[in-house]
Short mmCIF file of C-alpha atoms in Angstrom, two decimals:
data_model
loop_
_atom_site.label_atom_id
_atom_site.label_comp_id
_atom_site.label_asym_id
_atom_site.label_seq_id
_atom_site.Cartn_x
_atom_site.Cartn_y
_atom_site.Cartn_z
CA UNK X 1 -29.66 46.86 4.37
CA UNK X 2 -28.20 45.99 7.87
CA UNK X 3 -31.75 44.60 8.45
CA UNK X 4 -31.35 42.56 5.66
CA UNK X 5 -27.86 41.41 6.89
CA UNK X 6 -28.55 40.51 10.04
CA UNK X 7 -31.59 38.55 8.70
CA UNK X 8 -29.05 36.67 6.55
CA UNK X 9 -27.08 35.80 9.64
CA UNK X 10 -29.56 34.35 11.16
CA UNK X 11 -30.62 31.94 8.17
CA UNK X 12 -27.21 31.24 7.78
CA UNK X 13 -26.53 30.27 11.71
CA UNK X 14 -29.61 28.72 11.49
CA UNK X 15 -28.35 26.03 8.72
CA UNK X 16 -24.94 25.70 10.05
CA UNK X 17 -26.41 24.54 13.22
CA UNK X 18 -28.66 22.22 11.64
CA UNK X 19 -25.96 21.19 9.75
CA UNK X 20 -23.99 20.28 13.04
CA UNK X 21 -26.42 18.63 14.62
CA UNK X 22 -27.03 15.83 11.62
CA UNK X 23 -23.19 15.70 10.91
CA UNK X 24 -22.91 14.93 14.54
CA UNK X 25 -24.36 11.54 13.82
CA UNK X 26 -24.69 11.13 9.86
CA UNK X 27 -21.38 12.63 8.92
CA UNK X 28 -18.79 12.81 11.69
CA UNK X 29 -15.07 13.09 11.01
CA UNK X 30 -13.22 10.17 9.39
CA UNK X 31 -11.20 8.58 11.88
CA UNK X 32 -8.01 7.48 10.30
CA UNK X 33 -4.04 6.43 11.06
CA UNK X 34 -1.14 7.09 9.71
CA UNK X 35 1.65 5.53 10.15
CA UNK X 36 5.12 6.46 10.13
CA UNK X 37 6.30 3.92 7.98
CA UNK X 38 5.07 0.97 5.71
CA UNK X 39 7.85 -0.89 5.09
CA UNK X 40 10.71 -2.49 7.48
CA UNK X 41 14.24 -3.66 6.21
CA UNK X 42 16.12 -3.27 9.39
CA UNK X 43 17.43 -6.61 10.44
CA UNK X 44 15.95 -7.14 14.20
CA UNK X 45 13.19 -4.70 13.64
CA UNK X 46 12.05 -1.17 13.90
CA UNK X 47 10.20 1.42 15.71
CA UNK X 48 7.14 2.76 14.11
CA UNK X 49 4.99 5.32 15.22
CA UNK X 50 1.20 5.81 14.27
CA UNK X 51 -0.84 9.14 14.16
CA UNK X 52 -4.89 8.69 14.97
CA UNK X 53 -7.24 11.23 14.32
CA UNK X 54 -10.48 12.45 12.52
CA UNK X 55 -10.42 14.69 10.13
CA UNK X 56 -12.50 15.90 6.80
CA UNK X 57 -8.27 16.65 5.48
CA UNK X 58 -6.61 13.63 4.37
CA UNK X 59 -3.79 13.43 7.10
CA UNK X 60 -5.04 16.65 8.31
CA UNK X 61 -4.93 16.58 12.13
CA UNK X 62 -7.99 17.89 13.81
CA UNK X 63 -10.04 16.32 16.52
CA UNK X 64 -8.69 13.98 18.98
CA UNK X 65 -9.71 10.39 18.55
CA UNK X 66 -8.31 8.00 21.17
CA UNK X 67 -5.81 5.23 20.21
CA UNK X 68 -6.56 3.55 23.17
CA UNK X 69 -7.84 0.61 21.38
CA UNK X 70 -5.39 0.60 18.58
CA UNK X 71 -4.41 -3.23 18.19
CA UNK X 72 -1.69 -5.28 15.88
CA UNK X 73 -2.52 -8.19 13.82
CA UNK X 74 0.93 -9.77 13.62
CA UNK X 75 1.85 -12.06 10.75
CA UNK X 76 0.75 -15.56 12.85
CA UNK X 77 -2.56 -13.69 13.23
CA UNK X 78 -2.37 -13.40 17.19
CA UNK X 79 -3.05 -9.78 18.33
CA UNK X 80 -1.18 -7.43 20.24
CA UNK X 81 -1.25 -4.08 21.88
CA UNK X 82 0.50 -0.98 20.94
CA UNK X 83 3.42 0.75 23.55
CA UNK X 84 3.01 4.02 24.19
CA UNK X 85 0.08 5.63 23.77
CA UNK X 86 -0.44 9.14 24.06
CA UNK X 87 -3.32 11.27 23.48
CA UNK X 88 -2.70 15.06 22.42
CA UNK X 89 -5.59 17.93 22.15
CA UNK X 90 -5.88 17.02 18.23
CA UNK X 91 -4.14 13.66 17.91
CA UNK X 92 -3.02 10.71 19.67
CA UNK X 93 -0.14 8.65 18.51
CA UNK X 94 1.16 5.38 19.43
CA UNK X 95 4.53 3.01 18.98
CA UNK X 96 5.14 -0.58 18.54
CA UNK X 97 8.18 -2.47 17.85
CA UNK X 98 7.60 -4.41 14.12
CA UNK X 99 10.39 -6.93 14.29
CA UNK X 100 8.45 -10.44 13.60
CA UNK X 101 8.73 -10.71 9.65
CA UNK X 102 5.51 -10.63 7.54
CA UNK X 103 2.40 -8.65 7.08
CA UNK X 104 1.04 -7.19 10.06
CA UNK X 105 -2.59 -5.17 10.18
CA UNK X 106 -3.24 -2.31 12.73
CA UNK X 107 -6.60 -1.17 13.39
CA UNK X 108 -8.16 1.21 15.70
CA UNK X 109 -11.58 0.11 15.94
CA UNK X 110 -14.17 1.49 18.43
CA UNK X 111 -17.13 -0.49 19.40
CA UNK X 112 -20.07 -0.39 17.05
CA UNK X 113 -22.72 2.35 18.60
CA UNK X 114 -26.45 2.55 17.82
CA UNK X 115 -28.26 5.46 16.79
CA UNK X 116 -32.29 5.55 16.60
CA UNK X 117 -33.99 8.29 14.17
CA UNK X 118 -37.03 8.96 14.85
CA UNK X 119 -40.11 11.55 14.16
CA UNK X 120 -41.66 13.46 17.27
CA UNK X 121 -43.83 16.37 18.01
CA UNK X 122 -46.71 17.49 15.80
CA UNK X 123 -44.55 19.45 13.57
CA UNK X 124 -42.72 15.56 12.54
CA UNK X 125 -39.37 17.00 13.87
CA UNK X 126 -36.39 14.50 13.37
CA UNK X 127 -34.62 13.59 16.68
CA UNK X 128 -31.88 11.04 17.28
CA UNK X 129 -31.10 9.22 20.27
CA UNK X 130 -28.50 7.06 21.42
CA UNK X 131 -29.83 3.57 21.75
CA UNK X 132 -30.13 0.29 20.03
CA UNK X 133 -33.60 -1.78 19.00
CA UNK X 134 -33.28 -3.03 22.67
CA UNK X 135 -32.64 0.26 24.31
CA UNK X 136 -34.82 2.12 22.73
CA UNK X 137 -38.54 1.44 24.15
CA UNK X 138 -37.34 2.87 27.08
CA UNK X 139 -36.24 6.35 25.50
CA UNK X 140 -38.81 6.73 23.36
CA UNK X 141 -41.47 9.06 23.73
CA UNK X 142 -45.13 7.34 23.23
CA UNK X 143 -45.85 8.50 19.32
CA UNK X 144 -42.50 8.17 18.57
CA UNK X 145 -42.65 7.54 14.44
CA UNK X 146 -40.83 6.00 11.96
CA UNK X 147 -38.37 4.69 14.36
CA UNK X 148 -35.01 3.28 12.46
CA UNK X 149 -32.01 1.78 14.27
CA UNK X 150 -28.52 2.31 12.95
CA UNK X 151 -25.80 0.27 13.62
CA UNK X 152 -22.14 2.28 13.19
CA UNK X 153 -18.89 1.14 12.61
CA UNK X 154 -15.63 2.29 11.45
CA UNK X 155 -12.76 0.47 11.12
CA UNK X 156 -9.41 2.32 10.69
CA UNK X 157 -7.17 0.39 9.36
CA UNK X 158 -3.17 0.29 8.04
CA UNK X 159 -0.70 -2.73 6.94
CA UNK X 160 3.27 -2.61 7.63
CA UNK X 161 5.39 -5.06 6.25
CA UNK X 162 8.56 -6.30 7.94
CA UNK X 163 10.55 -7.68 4.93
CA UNK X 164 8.60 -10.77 2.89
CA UNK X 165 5.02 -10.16 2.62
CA UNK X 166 2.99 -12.61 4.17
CA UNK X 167 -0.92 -12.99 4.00
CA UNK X 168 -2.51 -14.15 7.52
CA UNK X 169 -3.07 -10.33 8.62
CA UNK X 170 -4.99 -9.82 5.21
CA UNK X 171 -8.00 -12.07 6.68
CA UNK X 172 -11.26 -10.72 7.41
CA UNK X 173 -13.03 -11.57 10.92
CA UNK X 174 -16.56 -11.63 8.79
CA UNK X 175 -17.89 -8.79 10.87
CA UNK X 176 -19.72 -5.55 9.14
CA UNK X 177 -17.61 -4.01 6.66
CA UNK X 178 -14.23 -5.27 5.90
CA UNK X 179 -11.30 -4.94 3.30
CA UNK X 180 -9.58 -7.50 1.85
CA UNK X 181 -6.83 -6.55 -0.20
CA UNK X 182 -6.31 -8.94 -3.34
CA UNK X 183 -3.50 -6.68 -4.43
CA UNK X 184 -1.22 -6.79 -1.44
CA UNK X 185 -0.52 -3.26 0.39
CA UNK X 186 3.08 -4.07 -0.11
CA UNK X 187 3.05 -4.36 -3.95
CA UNK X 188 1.11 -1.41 -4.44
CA UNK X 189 2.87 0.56 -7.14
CA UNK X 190 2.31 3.93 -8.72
CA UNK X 191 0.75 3.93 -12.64
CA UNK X 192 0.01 -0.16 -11.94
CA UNK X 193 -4.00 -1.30 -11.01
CA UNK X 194 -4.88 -2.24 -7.55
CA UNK X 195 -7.90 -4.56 -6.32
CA UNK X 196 -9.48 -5.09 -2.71
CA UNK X 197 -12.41 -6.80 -2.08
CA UNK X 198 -14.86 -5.51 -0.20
CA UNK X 199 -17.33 -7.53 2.47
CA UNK X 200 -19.79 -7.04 4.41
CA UNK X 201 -21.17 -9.69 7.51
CA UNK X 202 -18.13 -11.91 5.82
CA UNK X 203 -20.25 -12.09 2.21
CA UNK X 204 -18.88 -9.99 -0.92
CA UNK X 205 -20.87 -6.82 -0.87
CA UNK X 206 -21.70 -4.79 -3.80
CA UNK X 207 -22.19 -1.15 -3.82
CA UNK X 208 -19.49 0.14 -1.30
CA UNK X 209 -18.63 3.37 -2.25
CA UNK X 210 -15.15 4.53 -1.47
CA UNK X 211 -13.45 8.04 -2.22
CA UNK X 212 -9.45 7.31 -2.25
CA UNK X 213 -7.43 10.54 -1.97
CA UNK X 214 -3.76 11.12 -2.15
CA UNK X 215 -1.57 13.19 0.43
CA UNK X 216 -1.20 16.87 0.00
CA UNK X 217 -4.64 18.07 -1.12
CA UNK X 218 -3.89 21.54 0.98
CA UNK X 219 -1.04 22.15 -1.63
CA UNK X 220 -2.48 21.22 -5.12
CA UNK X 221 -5.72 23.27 -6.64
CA UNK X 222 -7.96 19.57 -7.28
CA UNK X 223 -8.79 17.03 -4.98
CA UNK X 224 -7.76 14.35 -7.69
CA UNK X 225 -9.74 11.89 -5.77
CA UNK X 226 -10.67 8.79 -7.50
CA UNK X 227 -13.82 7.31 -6.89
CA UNK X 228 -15.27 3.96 -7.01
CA UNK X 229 -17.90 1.45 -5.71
CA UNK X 230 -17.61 -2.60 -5.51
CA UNK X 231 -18.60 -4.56 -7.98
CA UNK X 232 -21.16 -7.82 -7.74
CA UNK X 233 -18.17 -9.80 -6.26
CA UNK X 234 -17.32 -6.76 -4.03
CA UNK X 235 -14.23 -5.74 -5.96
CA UNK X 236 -13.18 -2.53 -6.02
CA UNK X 237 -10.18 -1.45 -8.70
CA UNK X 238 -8.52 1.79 -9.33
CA UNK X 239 -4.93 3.00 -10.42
CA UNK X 240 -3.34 5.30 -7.67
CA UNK X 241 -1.17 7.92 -10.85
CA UNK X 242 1.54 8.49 -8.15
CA UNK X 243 3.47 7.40 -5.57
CA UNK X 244 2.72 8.66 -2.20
CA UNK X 245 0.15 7.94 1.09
CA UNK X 246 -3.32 7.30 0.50
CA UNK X 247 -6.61 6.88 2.32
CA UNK X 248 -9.21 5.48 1.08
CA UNK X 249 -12.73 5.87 2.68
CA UNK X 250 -14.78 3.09 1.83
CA UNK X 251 -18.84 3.30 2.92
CA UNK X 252 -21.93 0.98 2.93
CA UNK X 253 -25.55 1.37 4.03
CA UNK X 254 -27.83 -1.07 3.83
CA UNK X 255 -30.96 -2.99 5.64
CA UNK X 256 -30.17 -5.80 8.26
CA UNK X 257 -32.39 -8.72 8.33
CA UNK X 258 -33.20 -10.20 11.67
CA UNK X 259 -30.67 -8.08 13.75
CA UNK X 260 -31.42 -8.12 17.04
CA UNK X 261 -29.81 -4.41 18.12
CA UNK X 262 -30.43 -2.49 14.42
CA UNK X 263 -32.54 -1.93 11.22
CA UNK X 264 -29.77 -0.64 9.06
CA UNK X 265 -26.23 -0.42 9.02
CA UNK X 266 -23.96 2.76 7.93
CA UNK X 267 -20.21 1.11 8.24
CA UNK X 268 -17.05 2.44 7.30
CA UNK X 269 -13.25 1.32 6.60
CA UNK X 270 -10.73 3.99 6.48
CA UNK X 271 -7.48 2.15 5.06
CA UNK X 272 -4.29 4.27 5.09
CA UNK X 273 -1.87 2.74 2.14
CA UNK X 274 1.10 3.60 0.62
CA UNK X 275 1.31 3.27 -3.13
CA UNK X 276 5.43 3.36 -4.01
CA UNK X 277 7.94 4.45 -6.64
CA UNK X 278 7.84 2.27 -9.89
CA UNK M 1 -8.41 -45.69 -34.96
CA UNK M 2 -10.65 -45.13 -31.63
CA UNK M 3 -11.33 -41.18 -30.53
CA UNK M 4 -9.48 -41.33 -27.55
CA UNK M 5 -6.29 -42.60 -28.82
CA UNK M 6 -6.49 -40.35 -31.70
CA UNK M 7 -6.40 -37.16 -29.07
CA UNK M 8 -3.63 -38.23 -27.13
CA UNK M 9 -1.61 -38.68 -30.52
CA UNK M 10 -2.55 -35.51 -31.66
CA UNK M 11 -1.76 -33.78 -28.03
CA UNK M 12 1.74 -35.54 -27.86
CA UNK M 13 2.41 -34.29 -31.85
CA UNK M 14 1.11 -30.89 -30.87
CA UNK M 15 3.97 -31.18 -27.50
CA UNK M 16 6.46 -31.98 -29.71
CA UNK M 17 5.80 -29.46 -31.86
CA UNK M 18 5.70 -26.59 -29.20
CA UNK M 19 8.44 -27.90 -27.15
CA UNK M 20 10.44 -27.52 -30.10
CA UNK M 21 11.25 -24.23 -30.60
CA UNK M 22 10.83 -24.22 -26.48
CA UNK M 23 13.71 -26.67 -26.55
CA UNK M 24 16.17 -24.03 -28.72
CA UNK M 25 15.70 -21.00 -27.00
CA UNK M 26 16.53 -22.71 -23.43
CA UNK M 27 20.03 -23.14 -24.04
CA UNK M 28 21.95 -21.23 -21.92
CA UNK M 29 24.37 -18.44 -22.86
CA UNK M 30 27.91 -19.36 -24.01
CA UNK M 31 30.15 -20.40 -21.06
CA UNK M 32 32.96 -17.44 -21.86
CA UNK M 33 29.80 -14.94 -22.23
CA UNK M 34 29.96 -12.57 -19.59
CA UNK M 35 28.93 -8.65 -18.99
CA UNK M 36 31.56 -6.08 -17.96
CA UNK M 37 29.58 -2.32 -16.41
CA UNK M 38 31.59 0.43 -16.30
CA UNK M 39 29.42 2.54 -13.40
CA UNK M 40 29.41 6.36 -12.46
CA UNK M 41 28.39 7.73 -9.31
CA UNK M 42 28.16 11.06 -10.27
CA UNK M 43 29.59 14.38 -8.82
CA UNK M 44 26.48 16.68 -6.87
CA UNK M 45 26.86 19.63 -5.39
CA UNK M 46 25.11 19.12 -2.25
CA UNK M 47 24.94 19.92 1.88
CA UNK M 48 25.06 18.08 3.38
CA UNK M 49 26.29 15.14 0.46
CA UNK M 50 25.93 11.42 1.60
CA UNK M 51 26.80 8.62 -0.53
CA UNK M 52 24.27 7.01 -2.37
CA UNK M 53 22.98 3.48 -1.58
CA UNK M 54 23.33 1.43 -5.57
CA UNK M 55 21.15 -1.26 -6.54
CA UNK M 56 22.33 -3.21 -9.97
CA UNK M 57 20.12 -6.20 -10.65
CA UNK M 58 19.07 -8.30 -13.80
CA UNK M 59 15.66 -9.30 -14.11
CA UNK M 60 14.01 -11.56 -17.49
CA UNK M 61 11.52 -11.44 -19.85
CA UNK M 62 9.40 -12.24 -16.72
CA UNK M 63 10.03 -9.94 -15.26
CA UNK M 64 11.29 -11.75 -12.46
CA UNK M 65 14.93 -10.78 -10.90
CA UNK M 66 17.46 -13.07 -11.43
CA UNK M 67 20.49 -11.47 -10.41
CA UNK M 68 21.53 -9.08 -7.83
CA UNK M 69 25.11 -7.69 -9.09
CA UNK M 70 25.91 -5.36 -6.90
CA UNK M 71 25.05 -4.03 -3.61
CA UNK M 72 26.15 -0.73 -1.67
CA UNK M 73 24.30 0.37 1.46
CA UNK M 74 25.03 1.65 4.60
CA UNK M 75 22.63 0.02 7.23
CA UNK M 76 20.12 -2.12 6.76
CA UNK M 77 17.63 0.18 7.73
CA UNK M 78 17.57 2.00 4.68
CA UNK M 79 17.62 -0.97 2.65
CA UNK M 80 13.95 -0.19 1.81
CA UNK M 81 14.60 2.84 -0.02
CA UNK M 82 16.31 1.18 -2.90
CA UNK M 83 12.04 0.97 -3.50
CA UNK M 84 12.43 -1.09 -6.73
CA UNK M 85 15.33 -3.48 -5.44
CA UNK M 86 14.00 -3.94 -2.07
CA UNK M 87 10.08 -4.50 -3.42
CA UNK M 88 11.50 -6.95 -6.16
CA UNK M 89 14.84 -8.38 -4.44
CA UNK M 90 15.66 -7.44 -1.33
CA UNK M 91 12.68 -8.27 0.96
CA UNK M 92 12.47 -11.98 -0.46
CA UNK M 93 15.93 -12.92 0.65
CA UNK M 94 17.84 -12.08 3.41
CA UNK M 95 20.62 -14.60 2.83
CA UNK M 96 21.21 -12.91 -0.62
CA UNK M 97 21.45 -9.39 0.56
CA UNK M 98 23.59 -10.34 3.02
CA UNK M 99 25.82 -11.92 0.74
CA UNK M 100 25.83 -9.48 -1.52
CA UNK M 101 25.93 -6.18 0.57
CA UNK M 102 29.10 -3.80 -0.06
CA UNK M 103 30.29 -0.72 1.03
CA UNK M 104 28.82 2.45 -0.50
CA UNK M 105 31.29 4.60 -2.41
CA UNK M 106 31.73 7.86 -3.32
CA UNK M 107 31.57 9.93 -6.55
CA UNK M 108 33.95 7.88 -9.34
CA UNK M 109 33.59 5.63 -12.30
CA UNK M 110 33.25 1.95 -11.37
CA UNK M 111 34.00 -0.99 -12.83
CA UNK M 112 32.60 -4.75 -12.73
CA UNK M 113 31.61 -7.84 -14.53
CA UNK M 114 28.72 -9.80 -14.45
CA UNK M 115 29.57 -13.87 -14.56
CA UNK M 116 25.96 -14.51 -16.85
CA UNK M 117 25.14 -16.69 -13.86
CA UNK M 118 22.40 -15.99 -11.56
CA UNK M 119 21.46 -16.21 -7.88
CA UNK M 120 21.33 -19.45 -7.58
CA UNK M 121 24.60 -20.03 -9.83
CA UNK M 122 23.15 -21.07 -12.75
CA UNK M 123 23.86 -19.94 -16.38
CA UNK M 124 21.28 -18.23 -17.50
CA UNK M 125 18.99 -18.66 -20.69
CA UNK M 126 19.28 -16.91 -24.07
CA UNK M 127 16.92 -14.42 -23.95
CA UNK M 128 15.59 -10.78 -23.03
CA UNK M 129 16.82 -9.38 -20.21
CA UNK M 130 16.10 -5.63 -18.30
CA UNK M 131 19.64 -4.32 -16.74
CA UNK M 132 18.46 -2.05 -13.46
CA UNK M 133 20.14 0.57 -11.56
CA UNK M 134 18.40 2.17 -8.19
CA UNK M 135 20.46 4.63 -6.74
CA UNK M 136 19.11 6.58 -3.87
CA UNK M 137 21.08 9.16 -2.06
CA UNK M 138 20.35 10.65 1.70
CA UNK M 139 18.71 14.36 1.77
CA UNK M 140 18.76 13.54 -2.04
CA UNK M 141 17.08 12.13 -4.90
CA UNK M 142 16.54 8.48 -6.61
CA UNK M 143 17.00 7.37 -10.25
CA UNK M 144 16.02 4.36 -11.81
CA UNK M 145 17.89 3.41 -14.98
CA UNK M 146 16.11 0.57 -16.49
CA UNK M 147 17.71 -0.99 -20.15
CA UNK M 148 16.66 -4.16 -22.04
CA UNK M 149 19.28 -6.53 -23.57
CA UNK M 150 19.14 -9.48 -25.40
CA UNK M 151 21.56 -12.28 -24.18
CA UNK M 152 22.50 -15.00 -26.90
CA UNK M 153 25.99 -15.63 -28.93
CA UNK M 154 26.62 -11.99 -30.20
CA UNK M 155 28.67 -9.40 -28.44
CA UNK M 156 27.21 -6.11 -27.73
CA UNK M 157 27.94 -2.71 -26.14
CA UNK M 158 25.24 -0.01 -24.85
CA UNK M 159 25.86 3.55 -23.36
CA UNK M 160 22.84 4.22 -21.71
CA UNK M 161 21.94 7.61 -21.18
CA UNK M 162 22.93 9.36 -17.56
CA UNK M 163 19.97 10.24 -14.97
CA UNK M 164 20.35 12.50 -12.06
CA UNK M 165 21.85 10.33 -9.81
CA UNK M 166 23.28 7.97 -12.28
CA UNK M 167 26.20 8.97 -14.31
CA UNK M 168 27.44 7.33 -17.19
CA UNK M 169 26.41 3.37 -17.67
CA UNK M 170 28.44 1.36 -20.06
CA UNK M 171 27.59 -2.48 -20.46
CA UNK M 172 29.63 -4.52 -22.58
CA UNK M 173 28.42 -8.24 -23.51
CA UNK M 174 31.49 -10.48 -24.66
CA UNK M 175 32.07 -13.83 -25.83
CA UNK M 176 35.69 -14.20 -24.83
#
């Protein structure tokens, strides 16, 4: 019996380290960030500050991604840089002053990495290493096999609005996978339909999953997460039922043609939103 | 008669014919037509109890707001928490809230008319209207009281039915 226990363990440890080592790579945290506030009325502006962190919980903080790079798309579409920034054990926040009126977009975006898969050894073990199509003759052992190069990106992504919604910050820079909301974050209302479209390499992408979850999940018994993938056009629709914060995890894989650093691409956009009171 | 002239004589008949009915539903409502609200902010037993901030606005058939009768906030901050007001109203216009803004008041039954003219200061149309009332309160809770009405040339009088932190609502449409 304790035999059989132990034995147990062992498959057990066995599969959870496994299962570390892929999610490591295939199936790290979401990144997301969460802002304080959505909205501004104050006349002269307002302080808002912005959690960052990854987590599988929706606003759940857990490990501690930088902010570092956190930028804000004001409403004239110049950039700026966040005051502030502080990074904590399982979060890092950040402040900035919203007091230009309009849309603005803040993103924490990391630079895309690379990550080759390949088959090794005569038992065809899968290995990963950290290197692109150009860096990876050098790493590679001789009978490497079945060598594919990933290209990774996540963009985590929020809009505030400092009273009249404007749409310059809603523009996409045509790089990987982007959102472009059609419904504007501003006007998104409980019980009423929302659209974004979804690209990818600036070209409406079909096939982008996304899994959009409400606030809260720790304190209700269901996930109630809707989920949805673009359309031909790259639209994506749903109906957020209540009012309250949202992410929405949106995810594409596909082949590249002709890249120069990767074979495939596995790109993300984390958008926080608020969806308000009818 | 050649084809093209006979379409442009049937689209101008088929103009006339739409703009008609158009025509007699765009007059405006009678000049001595106006809307008196009698207003409750009711009595809650709360700790700490902070007045509420009142939103009372008119929107059309449209949808679309076109009159913002009253206004009681505190700072402009929280202007954003009347949700419906500011999402609708408030965040298009900064002249009007300005120049509407009030006081907030406490618990008591209120009293005020409503000229039948909109933001701009124009009469408005016969029509369907929605009568809104946002009231949010500090460390409290928001209602929405939301009540259609149909402005033309007969009088009218509605009780609508209290919410939590709405008391009684009375509107009374007169011709004078």
């Amino acid at each position: 019996m304790i035999k059989n226990n132990k034995m147990k363990a062992a498959a057990l440890a066995c599969t959870v380290f496994a299962g570390l080592a892929v999610s490591a790579v295939a199936n790290a945290h979401p990144r997301w960030i969460l802002p304080s506030h959505f909205t501004v009325s104050k006349e002269g502006g307002d302080w808002l500050t912005f959690d960052v962190t990854a987590s599988h919980g929706t606003f759940v903080f857990d490990k501690p991604a930088g902010s570092e790079s956190a930028q804000v798309l004001m409403p004239d579409g110049r950039f700026e840089r966040p005051n502030f920034v502080i990074r904590g054990k399982r979060r890092s926040i950040f402040d900035f002053h919203f007091s230009e009126e309009g849309t603005h977009k803040v993103a924490v975006n990391n630079e895309p990495s690379y990550w080759t898969e390949y088959k090794a050894g005569r038992r065809d073990t899968v290995k990963w290493a950290k290197a692109s199509k150009a860096e990876r003759e050098m790493l590679l052992p001789e009978k490497a096999r079945d060598v594919v190069t990933k290209i990774s990106f996540t963009r985590a992504e929020s809009y505030i609005t400092v009273g009249k919604p404007t749409q310059k910050a809603l523009e996409i820079e045509g790089k990987l996978l982007e959102l472009k909301p059609i419904t504007h974050p501003a006007d998104i209302v409980e019980g009423e339909e929302v659209t974004f479209q979804m690209f990818f390499n600036g070209e409406p992408q079909k096939g982008v999953t996304a899994d959009i979850t409400r606030e809260g999940s720790l304190y209700r018994n269901h996930q109630e997460q809707i989920e949805v993938e673009s359309d031909k056009d790259g639209y994506i629709r749903f109906v957020p039922e209540h009012a309250g914060r949202y992410l929405m995890r949106a995810h594409y894989s596909g082949d590249l043609k002709n890249h120069p650093l990767a074979d495939k691409a596995g790109v993300n956009v984390h958008l926080t939103f608020e969806a308000v009171l009818q | 008669m050649n084809l093209a002239l006979k379409t442009v004589l049937k689209s101008s008949a088929l103009v006339a014919a739409l703009s008609a009915p158009l025509m007699a539903q765009a007059a405006p409502i009678p000049t001595n037509a106006q809307m008196d609200v009698e207003f409750e902010i009711p009595y809650i037993k709360a700790s700490p109890y902070a007045r509420p901030y009142v939103a009372i606005w008119i929107e059309d058939a449209n949808r679309k707001p076109v009159r913002t009768i009253e206004l009681w906030v505190g700072k402009d901050e929280w202007l954003k928490d009347l949700r419906s007001w500011w999402r609708k109203v408030g965040r298009y216009d900064r002249e009007l809230v300005d120049a509407v803004t009030s006081a907030t008041r406490t618990v008591g039954e209120y009293r005020f008319t409503w000229d039948g003219l909109d933001d701009s200061g124009q009469r408005v149309e016969q029509g369907e209207y929605t009568f809104y009332a946002e009231s949010v309160r500090e460390h409290g809770g928001r209602s929405v009281i939301r009540q259609k009405l149909n402005l033309a040339d007969k009088a009218f009088k509605i009780d609508i039915k209290p919410a939590v932190e709405i008391g009684n609502v009375v509107l009374t449409y007169k011709i004078k």
